[in-house]
């Protein structure tokens, strides 16, 4: 049986890793980084599902010198607590410095290890690779020593919608997660839920992305949330804060915060019926990811035209990607509209 090692930085990557595990033969070993909130609890819950062989946590918060980083990426780092040490496949999304260090360790144990990428939502199909000085140096050293590097080894791209992937890798279809699939729902609920999610009293749900704190200058997501609250009523709007954002800034503006903010929106969607709700976001891909497979889809709005993206290169990039998807009728996206002004929101 194939032994696959999957490296996860985010909750959505973990969802993808679980579906890969359920869909393809073999054993899955997971590395979860401390980029995830409550990662220790998630580790314990994953063992409860019985579908993962090993789950270890990799601490990415420790500051290291460039020399230390280069040494780790060249020589490799064994994850603390990992009992298995020989794998047939390595899967990840970010292919960042920590994943290069893990790959270098795994490669020493099996020089024939295959490398594949996985998606992180539809918008990730067009995520550009980035290269820092330390990584560039370590890759050159490995090449000089006759060792393979992580990125050039990648062959396949695990994804839910291979028909819209146009990258350089060979797409491999992951079966779509359907709301009627009780097995995946049960596993995701074990991993992500402390208790049953109660239906939302509020009609309007705002999903900020992350471009007030990443990618360049803030685009004005908080200001958009305030305008929406003025339009629909502050008591009828709830904000599901992005895991890497600071919820206190929304609280200071007297906006209601969703206490389910730590739960992936995709998991919430497969547990509740949102057909009578209105979801508003700036550029979040979470609105797209399960839209084609949900049985009942409520109305969703994208509000990026009401924000200032000019000095945020990341937001501009994903705006272009998003518009390409919204104009692609083959995706089967439903009930999604781009706002020209706040007054267009249905009351």
Short mmCIF file of C-alpha atoms in Angstrom, two decimals:
data_model
loop_
_atom_site.label_atom_id
_atom_site.label_comp_id
_atom_site.label_asym_id
_atom_site.label_seq_id
_atom_site.Cartn_x
_atom_site.Cartn_y
_atom_site.Cartn_z
CA UNK A 1 0.00 0.00 0.00
CA UNK A 2 1.18 3.49 -0.86
CA UNK A 3 2.31 5.63 2.05
CA UNK A 4 1.64 9.31 1.38
CA UNK A 5 2.94 12.22 3.44
CA UNK A 6 0.73 15.32 3.22
CA UNK A 7 1.91 18.71 4.44
CA UNK A 8 -0.89 21.07 5.57
CA UNK A 9 -0.62 24.75 6.48
CA UNK A 10 -4.33 25.59 6.52
CA UNK A 11 -7.69 24.12 7.46
CA UNK A 12 -8.81 23.97 3.84
CA UNK A 13 -5.66 22.05 2.92
CA UNK A 14 -6.58 19.61 5.68
CA UNK A 15 -10.06 19.18 4.19
CA UNK A 16 -8.47 18.35 0.83
CA UNK A 17 -6.04 15.93 2.51
CA UNK A 18 -8.93 14.10 4.18
CA UNK A 19 -10.82 13.76 0.89
CA UNK A 20 -7.65 12.47 -0.81
CA UNK A 21 -7.33 9.92 1.99
CA UNK A 22 -10.93 8.74 1.55
CA UNK A 23 -10.73 8.66 -2.24
CA UNK A 24 -7.45 6.88 -3.02
CA UNK A 25 -5.90 3.67 -1.78
CA UNK A 26 -3.01 3.89 0.62
CA UNK A 27 -2.09 5.21 4.05
CA UNK A 28 -1.97 8.91 4.90
CA UNK A 29 0.53 10.52 7.27
CA UNK A 30 -0.12 14.19 8.05
CA UNK A 31 2.10 17.08 9.00
CA UNK A 32 0.14 20.01 10.40
CA UNK A 33 1.95 23.30 10.94
CA UNK A 34 1.41 25.79 13.72
CA UNK A 35 -0.01 28.16 11.10
CA UNK A 36 -3.31 26.51 12.13
CA UNK A 37 -5.08 27.73 15.23
CA UNK A 38 -5.79 25.06 17.86
CA UNK A 39 -3.59 22.63 15.95
CA UNK A 40 -3.08 20.37 19.01
CA UNK A 41 -6.84 19.83 19.34
CA UNK A 42 -7.13 19.14 15.62
CA UNK A 43 -4.35 16.56 15.90
CA UNK A 44 -6.22 14.68 18.65
CA UNK A 45 -9.50 14.77 16.74
CA UNK A 46 -7.87 13.46 13.56
CA UNK A 47 -6.78 10.35 15.44
CA UNK A 48 -10.39 9.86 16.54
CA UNK A 49 -11.51 9.56 12.91
CA UNK A 50 -9.42 6.42 12.42
CA UNK A 51 -8.54 7.30 8.82
CA UNK A 52 -5.05 8.81 9.35
CA UNK A 53 -2.04 6.68 10.27
CA UNK A 54 0.03 9.42 11.93
CA UNK A 55 -0.44 13.14 12.63
CA UNK A 56 2.47 15.29 13.77
CA UNK A 57 2.81 19.03 14.36
CA UNK A 58 5.60 21.07 12.80
CA UNK A 59 6.39 24.33 14.57
CA UNK A 60 6.85 27.11 11.99
CA UNK A 61 6.90 29.91 14.57
CA UNK A 62 10.56 29.51 15.58
CA UNK A 63 12.74 32.27 14.11
CA UNK A 64 15.83 30.95 12.32
CA UNK A 65 18.84 32.47 10.65
CA UNK A 66 19.33 32.22 6.90
CA UNK A 67 22.15 29.73 7.49
CA UNK A 68 19.88 27.50 9.59
CA UNK A 69 17.13 27.65 6.96
CA UNK A 70 19.51 26.76 4.14
CA UNK A 71 20.97 23.87 6.15
CA UNK A 72 17.48 22.48 6.87
CA UNK A 73 16.36 22.77 3.24
CA UNK A 74 19.56 21.04 2.06
CA UNK A 75 19.92 18.35 4.73
CA UNK A 76 16.30 17.90 5.77
CA UNK A 77 14.37 17.96 9.04
CA UNK A 78 12.57 14.98 10.55
CA UNK A 79 9.24 16.06 12.10
CA UNK A 80 9.17 15.51 15.85
CA UNK A 81 7.12 12.45 16.76
CA UNK A 82 6.94 10.92 13.27
CA UNK A 83 7.50 7.16 13.59
CA UNK A 84 7.31 6.28 9.91
CA UNK A 85 10.29 7.49 7.90
CA UNK A 86 9.88 6.14 4.35
CA UNK A 87 7.15 7.43 2.07
CA UNK A 88 6.12 6.82 -1.53
CA UNK A 89 4.49 10.21 -2.12
CA UNK A 90 4.79 13.76 -0.81
CA UNK A 91 1.82 16.13 -1.26
CA UNK A 92 1.54 19.81 -0.34
CA UNK A 93 0.28 23.12 -1.61
CA UNK A 94 2.53 26.00 -0.53
CA UNK A 95 5.90 24.33 -1.19
CA UNK A 96 7.36 26.83 1.28
CA UNK A 97 10.58 26.64 3.30
CA UNK A 98 9.26 24.18 5.94
CA UNK A 99 7.88 21.83 3.28
CA UNK A 100 11.23 21.93 1.46
CA UNK A 101 12.95 20.90 4.70
CA UNK A 102 10.51 18.01 5.21
CA UNK A 103 10.89 16.90 1.59
CA UNK A 104 14.68 16.91 1.93
CA UNK A 105 14.34 14.51 4.88
CA UNK A 106 11.85 12.27 3.07
CA UNK A 107 14.01 12.25 -0.07
CA UNK A 108 17.00 10.92 1.90
CA UNK A 109 14.87 7.96 2.95
CA UNK A 110 13.45 7.31 -0.54
CA UNK A 111 15.08 8.91 -3.56
CA UNK A 112 12.20 7.64 -5.73
CA UNK A 113 9.53 9.49 -3.73
CA UNK A 114 6.91 11.08 -6.00
CA UNK A 115 5.88 14.71 -5.44
CA UNK A 116 2.47 16.18 -6.18
CA UNK A 117 0.64 19.41 -5.38
CA UNK A 118 -2.91 19.78 -4.12
CA UNK A 119 -5.37 22.62 -4.48
CA UNK A 120 -6.45 25.12 -1.84
CA UNK A 121 -9.73 26.21 -3.37
CA UNK A 122 -10.51 27.31 -6.91
CA UNK A 123 -8.47 30.50 -6.63
CA UNK A 124 -5.35 28.45 -5.86
CA UNK A 125 -5.31 27.03 -9.39
CA UNK A 126 -3.59 30.27 -10.39
CA UNK A 127 -1.34 30.88 -7.37
CA UNK A 128 2.12 31.95 -8.52
CA UNK A 129 5.24 30.38 -7.02
CA UNK A 130 7.48 32.64 -4.97
CA UNK A 131 11.19 32.26 -4.33
CA UNK A 132 13.26 33.75 -1.51
CA UNK A 133 17.05 34.03 -1.34
CA UNK A 134 17.48 31.22 1.22
CA UNK A 135 15.39 28.82 -0.84
CA UNK A 136 17.20 29.75 -4.04
CA UNK A 137 20.59 29.09 -2.44
CA UNK A 138 19.52 25.78 -0.88
CA UNK A 139 18.11 24.55 -4.21
CA UNK A 140 21.38 25.38 -5.98
CA UNK A 141 23.37 23.52 -3.32
CA UNK A 142 21.15 20.45 -3.57
CA UNK A 143 21.48 20.47 -7.35
CA UNK A 144 25.27 20.70 -7.10
CA UNK A 145 25.22 17.70 -4.73
CA UNK A 146 23.10 15.69 -7.15
CA UNK A 147 19.93 15.83 -5.04
CA UNK A 148 16.45 16.55 -6.34
CA UNK A 149 14.54 19.69 -5.33
CA UNK A 150 10.90 19.78 -4.29
CA UNK A 151 9.28 21.99 -6.93
CA UNK A 152 10.87 20.47 -10.05
CA UNK A 153 9.82 17.01 -8.80
CA UNK A 154 6.10 17.87 -8.77
CA UNK A 155 4.16 16.01 -11.44
CA UNK A 156 0.44 16.05 -10.59
CA UNK A 157 -2.05 18.55 -9.24
CA UNK A 158 -4.80 17.04 -7.07
CA UNK A 159 -7.92 19.16 -7.62
CA UNK A 160 -11.71 19.07 -7.56
CA UNK A 161 -12.12 20.79 -10.95
CA UNK A 162 -9.39 19.57 -13.36
CA UNK A 163 -11.27 21.04 -16.31
CA UNK A 164 -10.31 24.57 -15.28
CA UNK A 165 -6.70 23.90 -14.29
CA UNK A 166 -4.30 25.10 -16.99
CA UNK A 167 -1.00 24.91 -15.15
CA UNK A 168 2.11 22.91 -15.99
CA UNK A 169 1.27 19.88 -13.82
CA UNK A 170 -0.97 16.95 -14.77
CA UNK A 171 -4.36 17.40 -13.08
CA UNK A 172 -5.71 14.51 -10.99
CA UNK A 173 -9.40 14.58 -10.14
CA UNK A 174 -10.36 14.46 -6.47
CA UNK A 175 -14.01 13.37 -6.15
CA UNK A 176 -16.08 16.43 -5.22
CA UNK A 177 -17.29 16.64 -1.64
CA UNK A 178 -21.06 16.31 -1.74
CA UNK A 179 -23.39 17.39 1.04
CA UNK A 180 -25.12 14.00 0.78
CA UNK A 181 -21.90 12.12 1.60
CA UNK A 182 -22.42 11.23 5.25
CA UNK A 183 -18.94 9.74 5.69
CA UNK A 184 -16.95 12.87 4.83
CA UNK A 185 -19.42 15.03 6.74
CA UNK A 186 -19.03 12.88 9.85
CA UNK A 187 -15.22 13.01 9.66
CA UNK A 188 -15.10 16.76 9.07
CA UNK A 189 -17.49 17.31 11.97
CA UNK A 190 -15.31 15.22 14.29
CA UNK A 191 -12.24 17.25 13.31
CA UNK A 192 -13.68 20.76 13.24
CA UNK A 193 -16.75 20.92 15.46
CA UNK A 194 -16.91 21.06 19.25
CA UNK A 195 -20.69 20.92 19.21
CA UNK A 196 -23.58 21.11 16.78
CA UNK A 197 -23.69 24.33 14.76
CA UNK A 198 -26.84 26.29 15.41
CA UNK A 199 -28.63 27.97 12.49
CA UNK A 200 -27.72 31.60 11.95
CA UNK A 201 -30.31 34.11 13.15
CA UNK A 202 -28.78 36.80 10.96
CA UNK A 203 -29.78 36.96 7.31
CA UNK A 204 -26.49 38.50 6.13
CA UNK A 205 -23.07 36.89 6.56
CA UNK A 206 -19.91 38.81 5.69
CA UNK A 207 -16.77 36.82 4.81
CA UNK A 208 -13.72 39.08 4.73
CA UNK A 209 -10.72 37.74 2.85
CA UNK A 210 -7.23 38.66 4.05
CA UNK A 211 -6.25 41.65 1.93
CA UNK A 212 -6.49 44.23 4.70
CA UNK A 213 -3.41 42.59 6.25
CA UNK A 214 -1.67 40.79 3.36
CA UNK A 215 -0.65 41.46 -0.22
CA UNK A 216 -0.07 45.21 -0.01
CA UNK A 217 -2.05 48.18 1.29
CA UNK A 218 -5.37 47.43 3.09
CA UNK A 219 -8.22 47.29 0.58
CA UNK A 220 -10.95 48.44 3.01
CA UNK A 221 -12.76 45.24 4.01
CA UNK A 222 -13.67 46.61 7.43
CA UNK A 223 -15.05 49.77 5.87
CA UNK A 224 -17.13 47.67 3.48
CA UNK A 225 -18.52 45.65 6.39
CA UNK A 226 -19.56 48.91 8.08
CA UNK A 227 -21.33 50.10 4.92
CA UNK A 228 -23.15 46.79 4.62
CA UNK A 229 -24.24 47.01 8.27
CA UNK A 230 -25.65 50.49 7.62
CA UNK A 231 -27.61 49.10 4.68
CA UNK A 232 -29.00 45.85 6.15
CA UNK A 233 -29.01 46.70 9.87
CA UNK A 234 -26.19 45.98 12.28
CA UNK A 235 -28.24 43.33 14.14
CA UNK A 236 -28.89 41.36 10.94
CA UNK A 237 -25.22 41.11 9.90
CA UNK A 238 -22.58 38.74 11.26
CA UNK A 239 -18.89 38.71 10.31
CA UNK A 240 -16.98 35.43 9.93
CA UNK A 241 -13.44 36.68 10.45
CA UNK A 242 -10.59 35.16 8.45
CA UNK A 243 -8.26 33.03 10.67
CA UNK A 244 -5.28 35.31 9.95
CA UNK A 245 -7.18 38.55 10.49
CA UNK A 246 -7.67 40.43 13.78
CA UNK A 247 -11.27 40.12 14.93
CA UNK A 248 -10.84 42.90 17.50
CA UNK A 249 -11.00 45.56 14.79
CA UNK A 250 -14.46 44.36 13.82
CA UNK A 251 -15.55 44.18 17.45
CA UNK A 252 -14.39 47.79 17.99
CA UNK A 253 -16.71 48.78 15.14
CA UNK A 254 -19.63 47.15 17.03
CA UNK A 255 -20.01 44.45 14.41
CA UNK A 256 -21.16 41.00 15.49
CA UNK A 257 -18.50 38.30 15.21
CA UNK A 258 -19.33 34.76 14.20
CA UNK A 259 -18.18 32.46 17.00
CA UNK A 260 -17.80 29.79 14.31
CA UNK A 261 -14.98 31.81 12.70
CA UNK A 262 -12.46 29.06 13.46
CA UNK A 263 -14.51 26.52 11.49
CA UNK A 264 -13.96 26.39 7.71
CA UNK A 265 -16.89 27.88 5.82
CA UNK A 266 -17.05 24.72 3.72
CA UNK A 267 -17.72 22.62 6.84
CA UNK A 268 -20.41 25.02 8.03
CA UNK A 269 -22.06 24.86 4.60
CA UNK A 270 -22.44 21.08 4.62
CA UNK A 271 -24.14 21.23 8.03
CA UNK A 272 -26.64 24.07 7.51
CA UNK A 273 -29.07 25.25 4.86
CA UNK A 274 -28.18 28.77 3.71
CA UNK A 275 -30.76 29.01 0.94
CA UNK A 276 -32.55 31.87 2.76
CA UNK A 277 -29.31 33.70 3.67
CA UNK A 278 -27.17 36.27 1.87
CA UNK A 279 -23.39 35.84 1.88
CA UNK A 280 -21.21 38.85 1.05
CA UNK A 281 -17.46 38.82 0.57
CA UNK A 282 -14.72 40.83 -1.08
CA UNK A 283 -12.57 38.14 -2.69
CA UNK A 284 -12.97 34.97 -0.60
CA UNK A 285 -12.77 31.76 -2.60
CA UNK A 286 -14.88 30.00 0.06
CA UNK A 287 -18.00 31.26 -1.69
CA UNK A 288 -17.01 29.35 -4.83
CA UNK A 289 -15.58 26.08 -3.53
CA UNK A 290 -18.79 24.20 -2.66
CA UNK A 291 -21.25 26.28 -4.70
CA UNK A 292 -21.60 23.75 -7.58
CA UNK A 293 -22.31 20.79 -5.25
CA UNK A 294 -24.59 22.33 -2.63
CA UNK A 295 -28.20 21.21 -2.90
CA UNK A 296 -29.63 24.59 -1.91
CA UNK A 297 -27.68 27.75 -2.66
CA UNK A 298 -28.51 31.15 -1.23
CA UNK A 299 -27.54 34.46 -2.76
CA UNK A 300 -23.88 35.51 -2.71
CA UNK A 301 -22.29 38.84 -3.53
CA UNK A 302 -18.71 39.78 -4.33
CA UNK A 303 -17.89 43.31 -3.19
CA UNK A 304 -14.34 43.80 -4.46
CA UNK A 305 -15.46 46.67 -6.74
CA UNK A 306 -16.37 48.59 -3.59
CA UNK A 307 -12.83 48.27 -2.22
CA UNK A 308 -9.56 49.92 -3.23
CA UNK A 309 -7.32 47.21 -4.70
CA UNK A 310 -4.88 49.47 -6.55
CA UNK A 311 -1.99 49.07 -4.10
CA UNK A 312 -2.49 45.40 -3.26
CA UNK A 313 -0.94 43.18 -5.93
CA UNK A 314 -2.26 39.96 -4.40
CA UNK A 315 -5.84 41.25 -4.36
CA UNK A 316 -5.51 42.45 -7.96
CA UNK A 317 -4.22 39.04 -9.04
CA UNK A 318 -7.07 37.13 -7.44
CA UNK A 319 -9.64 39.63 -8.69
CA UNK A 320 -8.59 38.75 -12.24
CA UNK A 321 -8.70 35.02 -11.46
CA UNK A 322 -12.12 35.37 -9.84
CA UNK A 323 -13.61 37.28 -12.76
CA UNK A 324 -12.43 34.54 -15.09
CA UNK A 325 -14.30 31.96 -13.01
CA UNK A 326 -17.46 34.02 -12.71
CA UNK A 327 -17.56 34.25 -16.51
CA UNK A 328 -16.99 30.50 -16.93
CA UNK A 329 -20.47 29.01 -17.17
CA UNK A 330 -19.12 25.45 -17.32
CA UNK A 331 -18.28 25.64 -13.60
CA UNK A 332 -21.97 25.59 -12.67
CA UNK A 333 -21.70 28.50 -10.23
CA UNK A 334 -25.12 29.69 -9.04
CA UNK A 335 -26.64 32.81 -7.48
CA UNK A 336 -23.40 34.84 -7.41
CA UNK A 337 -23.37 38.52 -8.31
CA UNK A 338 -20.69 41.24 -8.29
CA UNK A 339 -21.83 44.38 -6.49
CA UNK A 340 -21.53 47.77 -8.16
CA UNK A 341 -22.78 49.49 -5.00
CA UNK A 342 -24.13 48.55 -1.58
CA UNK A 343 -27.66 49.55 -2.55
CA UNK A 344 -27.87 46.46 -4.79
CA UNK A 345 -27.97 44.14 -1.77
CA UNK A 346 -31.41 42.57 -1.46
CA UNK A 347 -33.29 43.33 1.74
#
